[in-house]
Short mmCIF file of C-alpha atoms and ligand atoms in Angstrom, two decimals:
data_model
loop_
_atom_site.label_atom_id
_atom_site.label_comp_id
_atom_site.label_asym_id
_atom_site.label_seq_id
_atom_site.Cartn_x
_atom_site.Cartn_y
_atom_site.Cartn_z
CA MET A 528 -236.72 -194.63 7.60
CA ARG A 529 -234.35 -191.73 6.94
CA GLY A 530 -231.87 -193.14 9.21
CA VAL A 531 -231.89 -196.50 7.55
CA ALA A 532 -231.71 -195.05 4.19
CA LEU A 533 -228.67 -192.89 5.08
CA LEU A 534 -226.96 -195.85 6.68
CA ALA A 535 -227.45 -197.82 3.21
CA ILE A 536 -225.95 -194.91 1.36
CA ALA A 537 -223.11 -194.70 4.07
CA SER A 538 -222.33 -198.72 3.62
CA ALA A 539 -222.32 -197.97 -0.15
CA GLY A 540 -219.33 -195.60 0.32
CA CYS A 541 -220.70 -192.65 -0.93
CA GLY A 542 -218.72 -190.26 1.56
CA PHE A 543 -220.59 -190.74 4.73
CA HIS A 544 -218.66 -191.12 7.82
CA VAL A 545 -219.82 -193.48 10.46
CA ALA A 546 -218.41 -192.02 13.67
CA ALA A 547 -217.80 -195.07 16.33
CA SER A 548 -217.76 -192.36 19.14
CA GLY A 549 -220.71 -190.31 17.99
CA GLU A 550 -218.40 -187.38 18.27
CA PRO A 551 -217.75 -185.26 15.20
CA ARG A 552 -213.88 -185.35 14.23
CA PRO A 553 -212.26 -181.73 13.94
CA GLY A 554 -213.50 -180.01 10.78
CA GLU A 555 -216.57 -182.31 10.27
CA ASP A 556 -220.08 -181.51 10.26
CA ALA A 557 -221.85 -181.83 13.67
CA ARG A 558 -225.21 -182.88 12.57
CA VAL A 559 -226.03 -186.42 13.79
CA VAL A 560 -228.84 -188.47 12.93
CA ASP A 561 -230.63 -191.63 14.88
CA GLY A 562 -229.55 -194.94 13.98
CA PRO A 563 -227.78 -198.05 15.29
CA SER A 564 -224.70 -195.92 14.75
CA ASP A 565 -224.14 -192.11 14.64
CA VAL A 566 -223.77 -191.03 11.03
CA THR A 567 -222.24 -187.59 10.16
CA LEU A 568 -223.99 -186.02 7.06
CA PRO A 569 -221.78 -184.37 4.86
CA ASP A 570 -222.22 -180.46 4.20
CA THR A 571 -224.39 -181.00 1.00
CA PHE A 572 -226.97 -183.75 0.77
CA VAL A 573 -227.89 -184.23 -2.86
CA PRO A 574 -231.68 -185.27 -3.43
CA GLN A 575 -232.39 -187.78 -6.06
CA PRO A 576 -235.66 -187.20 -7.92
CA ALA A 577 -238.02 -190.27 -8.67
CA CYS A 578 -237.53 -190.22 -12.50
CA MET A 579 -233.60 -191.02 -11.75
CA THR A 580 -234.69 -194.67 -11.52
CA ASN A 581 -237.56 -194.51 -13.94
CA PRO A 582 -236.91 -196.64 -16.86
CA ALA A 583 -238.89 -194.35 -19.22
CA TYR A 584 -235.92 -192.01 -18.95
CA SER A 585 -232.70 -192.50 -20.92
CA ASN A 586 -229.17 -191.01 -20.04
CA GLY A 587 -228.21 -187.64 -21.89
CA PRO A 588 -224.70 -185.86 -22.06
CA ASN A 589 -225.49 -183.16 -19.45
CA ASN A 590 -223.99 -183.93 -15.85
CA GLY A 591 -226.01 -187.16 -15.84
CA SER A 592 -229.33 -185.69 -16.78
CA ARG A 593 -232.02 -188.06 -18.16
CA TYR A 594 -235.04 -187.41 -20.77
CA ARG A 595 -238.03 -188.72 -21.80
CA LYS A 596 -240.77 -187.64 -24.34
CA THR A 597 -244.28 -186.96 -23.33
CA THR A 598 -247.44 -187.65 -25.22
CA ALA A 599 -248.47 -184.58 -27.41
CA ILE A 600 -250.07 -181.94 -25.08
CA ASP A 601 -249.93 -178.12 -24.39
CA TYR A 602 -247.11 -176.59 -22.93
CA ASP A 603 -248.40 -176.22 -19.40
CA GLY A 604 -249.59 -179.71 -19.48
CA ALA A 605 -245.90 -180.79 -20.55
CA ILE A 606 -244.68 -178.77 -17.55
CA ASP A 607 -247.36 -180.60 -15.39
CA ALA A 608 -246.37 -183.99 -16.88
CA CYS A 609 -242.63 -183.57 -16.46
CA GLY A 610 -243.40 -182.40 -12.68
CA ALA A 611 -245.26 -185.36 -11.85
CA ASP A 612 -241.87 -187.58 -12.65
CA GLY A 613 -239.96 -185.15 -10.43
CA ALA A 614 -238.38 -183.77 -13.57
CA HIS A 615 -238.96 -180.55 -15.37
CA LEU A 616 -239.37 -179.54 -19.04
CA ALA A 617 -236.09 -179.45 -20.67
CA VAL A 618 -233.53 -176.63 -20.16
CA LEU A 619 -231.36 -176.93 -23.15
CA ASP A 620 -228.90 -174.33 -22.05
CA THR A 621 -225.58 -175.72 -23.82
CA ALA A 622 -224.81 -176.83 -27.37
CA PRO A 623 -224.13 -180.53 -26.34
CA GLU A 624 -227.37 -180.71 -24.80
CA HIS A 625 -229.17 -179.13 -27.60
CA THR A 626 -227.54 -181.55 -29.92
CA PHE A 627 -228.60 -184.49 -28.06
CA ALA A 628 -232.18 -183.25 -27.66
CA MET A 629 -232.16 -182.99 -31.48
CA GLN A 630 -231.03 -186.52 -31.77
CA PHE A 631 -233.40 -187.62 -29.06
CA ALA A 632 -236.32 -185.93 -30.85
CA ALA A 633 -235.80 -187.72 -34.24
CA GLY A 634 -237.89 -185.32 -36.15
CA ASP A 635 -240.68 -184.49 -33.68
CA GLN A 636 -241.34 -181.02 -32.59
CA MET A 637 -241.01 -180.67 -28.84
CA TRP A 638 -241.92 -178.37 -26.19
CA ILE A 639 -238.65 -177.18 -24.19
CA GLY A 640 -238.78 -175.29 -20.76
CA TYR A 641 -238.49 -171.88 -22.21
CA ASP A 642 -241.19 -169.05 -22.20
CA ASP A 643 -242.07 -165.57 -21.83
CA LEU A 644 -245.23 -166.01 -19.71
CA THR A 645 -244.32 -163.78 -16.95
CA THR A 646 -242.80 -160.81 -18.74
CA GLU A 647 -243.24 -160.68 -22.34
CA GLY A 648 -240.35 -160.59 -24.08
CA VAL A 649 -237.97 -161.78 -21.43
CA PHE A 650 -237.63 -165.55 -21.92
CA LYS A 651 -236.80 -167.95 -18.51
CA TRP A 652 -236.13 -171.59 -18.35
CA VAL A 653 -238.38 -173.46 -15.92
CA ALA A 654 -235.60 -174.56 -13.94
CA THR A 655 -232.09 -173.35 -12.98
CA SER A 656 -229.76 -172.36 -15.76
CA ASN A 657 -226.03 -172.34 -16.35
CA GLY A 658 -225.59 -171.76 -19.71
CA THR A 659 -226.40 -169.11 -22.29
CA PHE A 660 -227.23 -171.27 -25.22
CA SER A 661 -229.82 -170.47 -27.82
CA ALA A 662 -231.34 -171.94 -31.00
CA PHE A 663 -233.87 -169.60 -31.88
CA SER A 664 -234.06 -169.00 -35.78
CA GLY A 665 -234.13 -166.09 -37.79
CA SER A 666 -236.58 -163.56 -36.47
CA GLU A 667 -237.69 -165.81 -33.72
CA PRO A 668 -238.82 -165.22 -31.27
CA ASN A 669 -241.76 -162.96 -32.76
CA ASP A 670 -244.49 -163.11 -30.44
CA ALA A 671 -246.64 -163.40 -33.59
CA GLY A 672 -250.30 -163.36 -32.39
CA GLY A 673 -249.19 -163.60 -28.87
CA GLU A 674 -246.57 -166.17 -28.71
CA ASP A 675 -244.88 -167.25 -25.28
CA CYS A 676 -243.60 -170.80 -25.41
CA THR A 677 -241.06 -172.42 -27.09
CA TYR A 678 -240.76 -175.53 -29.07
CA MET A 679 -237.79 -177.30 -31.08
CA ARG A 680 -238.64 -177.68 -34.81
CA SER A 681 -237.88 -180.93 -36.62
CA ASP A 682 -234.69 -179.14 -37.78
CA GLY A 683 -233.52 -178.39 -34.33
CA SER A 684 -234.25 -174.57 -34.17
CA TRP A 685 -236.40 -173.16 -31.97
CA ASN A 686 -239.38 -171.08 -32.26
CA ASP A 687 -242.02 -169.53 -30.18
CA ALA A 688 -245.62 -170.50 -30.48
CA SER A 689 -248.90 -170.28 -28.68
CA CYS A 690 -248.89 -172.22 -25.85
CA GLU A 691 -251.99 -173.99 -26.30
CA HIS A 692 -250.43 -175.89 -29.34
CA SER A 693 -250.15 -179.56 -28.84
CA PHE A 694 -246.42 -181.05 -28.92
CA ILE A 695 -244.61 -183.66 -27.36
CA GLY A 696 -242.72 -182.40 -24.41
CA LEU A 697 -239.22 -183.06 -23.36
CA CYS A 698 -238.93 -184.03 -19.64
CA GLU A 699 -235.28 -183.47 -18.20
CA CYS A 700 -234.51 -185.30 -14.92
CA GLU A 701 -231.59 -183.74 -13.07
CA THR A 702 -229.62 -184.90 -9.89
CA GLY A 703 -230.63 -182.64 -7.06
CA TYR A 704 -233.53 -181.23 -8.87
CA VAL A 705 -236.74 -180.75 -6.51
CA ALA A 706 -239.90 -179.94 -8.37
CA PRO A 707 -241.98 -177.03 -6.90
CA PRO A 708 -245.07 -177.94 -5.60
CA ARG A 709 -247.79 -177.94 -8.16
CA PRO A 710 -250.41 -175.09 -7.49
CA ALA A 711 -253.91 -176.25 -6.19
CA CYS A 712 -255.27 -174.36 -9.34
CA ARG A 713 -253.68 -176.82 -11.54
CA THR A 714 -256.01 -179.62 -10.85
CA MET A 715 -258.90 -177.87 -9.78
CA SER A 716 -262.03 -178.15 -12.29
CA GLY A 717 -263.86 -175.13 -13.66
CA ALA A 718 -260.92 -173.55 -15.25
CA THR A 719 -261.19 -171.88 -18.63
CA LEU A 720 -258.70 -172.29 -21.25
CA GLU A 721 -257.37 -169.22 -23.42
CA GLU A 722 -254.27 -169.40 -25.36
CA GLY A 723 -253.01 -172.37 -23.33
CA ARG A 724 -253.68 -170.17 -19.91
CA ARG A 725 -255.94 -171.43 -17.45
CA TYR A 726 -258.35 -168.73 -15.83
CA PHE A 727 -260.72 -169.18 -13.16
CA ILE A 728 -263.78 -166.76 -14.10
CA ARG A 729 -264.97 -165.28 -10.66
CA GLU A 730 -268.42 -163.53 -11.56
CA THR A 731 -270.79 -164.83 -9.02
CA THR A 732 -269.79 -162.74 -6.10
CA PRO A 733 -267.97 -159.43 -6.73
CA LEU A 734 -265.39 -158.43 -4.10
CA SER A 735 -263.11 -155.78 -3.11
CA TRP A 736 -259.63 -155.60 -5.07
CA ALA A 737 -257.97 -157.15 -1.66
CA ALA A 738 -260.51 -159.53 -1.35
CA ALA A 739 -260.42 -160.69 -5.12
CA LYS A 740 -256.57 -160.95 -4.70
CA ALA A 741 -256.79 -163.04 -1.53
CA ASP A 742 -259.19 -165.41 -3.00
CA CYS A 743 -256.89 -165.92 -6.39
CA ASP A 744 -253.89 -166.67 -3.71
CA SER A 745 -255.92 -169.21 -1.85
CA ILE A 746 -256.35 -171.54 -4.90
CA GLY A 747 -252.44 -171.03 -5.94
CA ALA A 748 -253.29 -168.54 -8.59
CA HIS A 749 -253.11 -164.90 -8.93
CA LEU A 750 -255.45 -162.14 -10.23
CA ALA A 751 -255.09 -161.98 -13.97
CA VAL A 752 -251.89 -160.35 -15.05
CA LEU A 753 -252.56 -159.18 -18.68
CA SER A 754 -249.37 -159.11 -20.97
CA ASP A 755 -250.66 -158.00 -24.49
CA LEU A 756 -254.06 -156.95 -26.31
CA ILE A 757 -254.85 -160.62 -26.88
CA GLU A 758 -254.82 -161.70 -23.43
CA HIS A 759 -256.62 -158.52 -22.34
CA GLY A 760 -259.43 -159.26 -24.82
CA ASN A 761 -259.53 -163.04 -23.41
CA VAL A 762 -260.23 -161.85 -20.01
CA ASP A 763 -262.38 -158.71 -20.96
CA ASN A 764 -264.74 -160.68 -23.01
CA ARG A 765 -265.61 -162.97 -20.16
CA PHE A 766 -267.32 -160.26 -18.22
CA SER A 767 -270.31 -158.12 -19.25
CA GLY A 768 -269.19 -155.36 -16.71
CA ASP A 769 -265.93 -154.41 -14.82
CA SER A 770 -263.37 -156.79 -13.48
CA TRP A 771 -260.46 -156.59 -11.33
CA ILE A 772 -256.79 -157.40 -12.72
CA GLY A 773 -253.64 -157.82 -10.80
CA LEU A 774 -252.22 -154.27 -11.33
CA THR A 775 -252.03 -151.63 -8.23
CA ASP A 776 -250.10 -148.53 -7.24
CA GLN A 777 -250.75 -149.29 -3.67
CA ALA A 778 -247.10 -149.64 -2.53
CA VAL A 779 -245.71 -146.52 -4.40
CA GLU A 780 -248.43 -143.97 -5.72
CA GLY A 781 -248.18 -143.48 -9.41
CA THR A 782 -246.03 -146.90 -9.91
CA PHE A 783 -248.38 -149.68 -11.07
CA GLY A 784 -247.07 -153.19 -10.59
CA TRP A 785 -248.26 -156.61 -11.22
CA VAL A 786 -249.05 -158.79 -8.40
CA ASN A 787 -247.19 -161.81 -9.78
CA GLY A 788 -243.77 -159.67 -10.13
CA SER A 789 -244.32 -159.53 -13.64
CA THR A 790 -242.42 -156.17 -15.45
CA ASP A 791 -244.63 -156.51 -18.04
CA ALA A 792 -245.23 -152.78 -19.45
CA TYR A 793 -248.49 -153.47 -21.48
CA ARG A 794 -251.27 -151.09 -20.55
CA LYS A 795 -254.69 -150.14 -21.84
CA TRP A 796 -255.47 -146.90 -20.14
CA GLY A 797 -258.89 -145.15 -20.69
CA SER A 798 -259.49 -141.68 -20.61
CA GLY A 799 -257.67 -139.51 -17.96
CA ALA A 800 -255.89 -142.86 -16.53
CA PRO A 801 -254.06 -143.26 -14.54
CA HIS A 802 -254.84 -140.47 -11.89
CA ALA A 803 -251.24 -139.55 -10.93
CA GLY A 804 -251.15 -138.62 -7.25
CA ASN A 805 -254.45 -139.85 -6.41
CA VAL A 806 -254.26 -142.23 -3.48
CA ASN A 807 -257.98 -143.22 -3.47
CA ARG A 808 -257.45 -144.70 -7.07
CA ASN A 809 -255.01 -147.44 -6.75
CA CYS A 810 -256.49 -150.48 -8.07
CA VAL A 811 -257.15 -151.43 -11.94
CA ARG A 812 -260.33 -152.58 -13.32
CA ILE A 813 -260.64 -153.50 -17.15
CA ASN A 814 -263.80 -152.94 -19.23
CA VAL A 815 -262.95 -152.24 -22.79
CA ASP A 816 -260.15 -150.02 -21.42
CA TRP A 817 -258.33 -149.82 -18.13
CA GLN A 818 -258.96 -147.28 -14.90
CA ASP A 819 -257.39 -146.99 -11.69
CA VAL A 820 -260.41 -146.85 -9.12
CA ASP A 821 -261.24 -147.09 -5.35
CA CYS A 822 -259.84 -150.28 -4.37
CA THR A 823 -262.99 -150.91 -1.96
CA GLN A 824 -265.36 -151.35 -4.83
CA LEU A 825 -266.93 -154.61 -5.62
CA LYS A 826 -265.95 -156.24 -8.67
CA GLN A 827 -265.81 -159.53 -10.53
CA TYR A 828 -262.30 -161.08 -11.54
CA ALA A 829 -260.54 -163.63 -13.13
CA CYS A 830 -258.01 -165.62 -11.41
CA GLU A 831 -254.92 -166.87 -13.65
CA CYS A 832 -253.27 -170.32 -12.90
CA ASP A 833 -249.72 -170.91 -13.68
CA PRO A 834 -248.07 -174.37 -13.93
CA LEU A 835 -245.17 -173.21 -11.63
CA PRO A 836 -245.08 -171.02 -8.61
CA PRO A 837 -243.69 -167.44 -9.23
CA1 CA B 415 -244.04 -163.60 -26.21
CA1 CA B 416 -242.64 -167.48 -33.38
CA1 CA B 417 -250.98 -163.67 -18.11
CA1 CA B 418 -253.01 -144.24 -7.28
#
């Protein structure tokens, strides 16, 4: 099918060269595919996501991007809905695109794809950004009560809000965009929702830190990464005793890092912790406060499921 599709594109005159001899001309790409005639591919093949021909999408001003609004849903749900179309939650990184989105919103409050879920205070777009435009208003983003997800207000200004709010989402369909595979944990049952985040509470079989990490990884999640006191409480309250979190200094003694690459600096160390220089205490458990302890201890744990791979 691939060869047929490519020949159809070639006949449409999109820059493909059909080589009668099967030999690349000097300077041409040498990759050749099967087919009635040998087709020489250009150096870059730009994939077209399914949303490009989805009639629910309308054209916008940004290099051919197309847009649609989702039904009202939480932030992660909006990411899932856009991803299912082959699109992503909107990246409004230029003024013209922001202005277009405001008109498109027609007064609706809308999620846009901008959050500081991975590292508190560091907002990132959910897909590649080429601009530096921002429309946060006044004192926003203010993380009031642990706000990590961004929506556009009816006046067009941006505000960070709790990711569990239910807003319409703005999906953007972009030439060349390849939606990342959705983590398996996004569609698994049994998740508990806290502040718009999905956690799987593993309390039936206490495991070593490494085995707990492997279990979370196996479902496309990660050991809980706690970025503030609210998230600490949400996870800690689920367990009557100790539970592992995704923080360790196994790589460099005394330098603790999160398993998902987050550089969140939030810590809630208890008395005497962390124990600098103690290579027998490299994994962190929570129980009201945090302690670095022996990684081979067996503990309960929560797996945190992000909407996109890190
Ligand atoms: Ca935040
Ligand atoms: Ca806010
Ligand atoms: Ca987290
Ligand atoms: Ca240590």
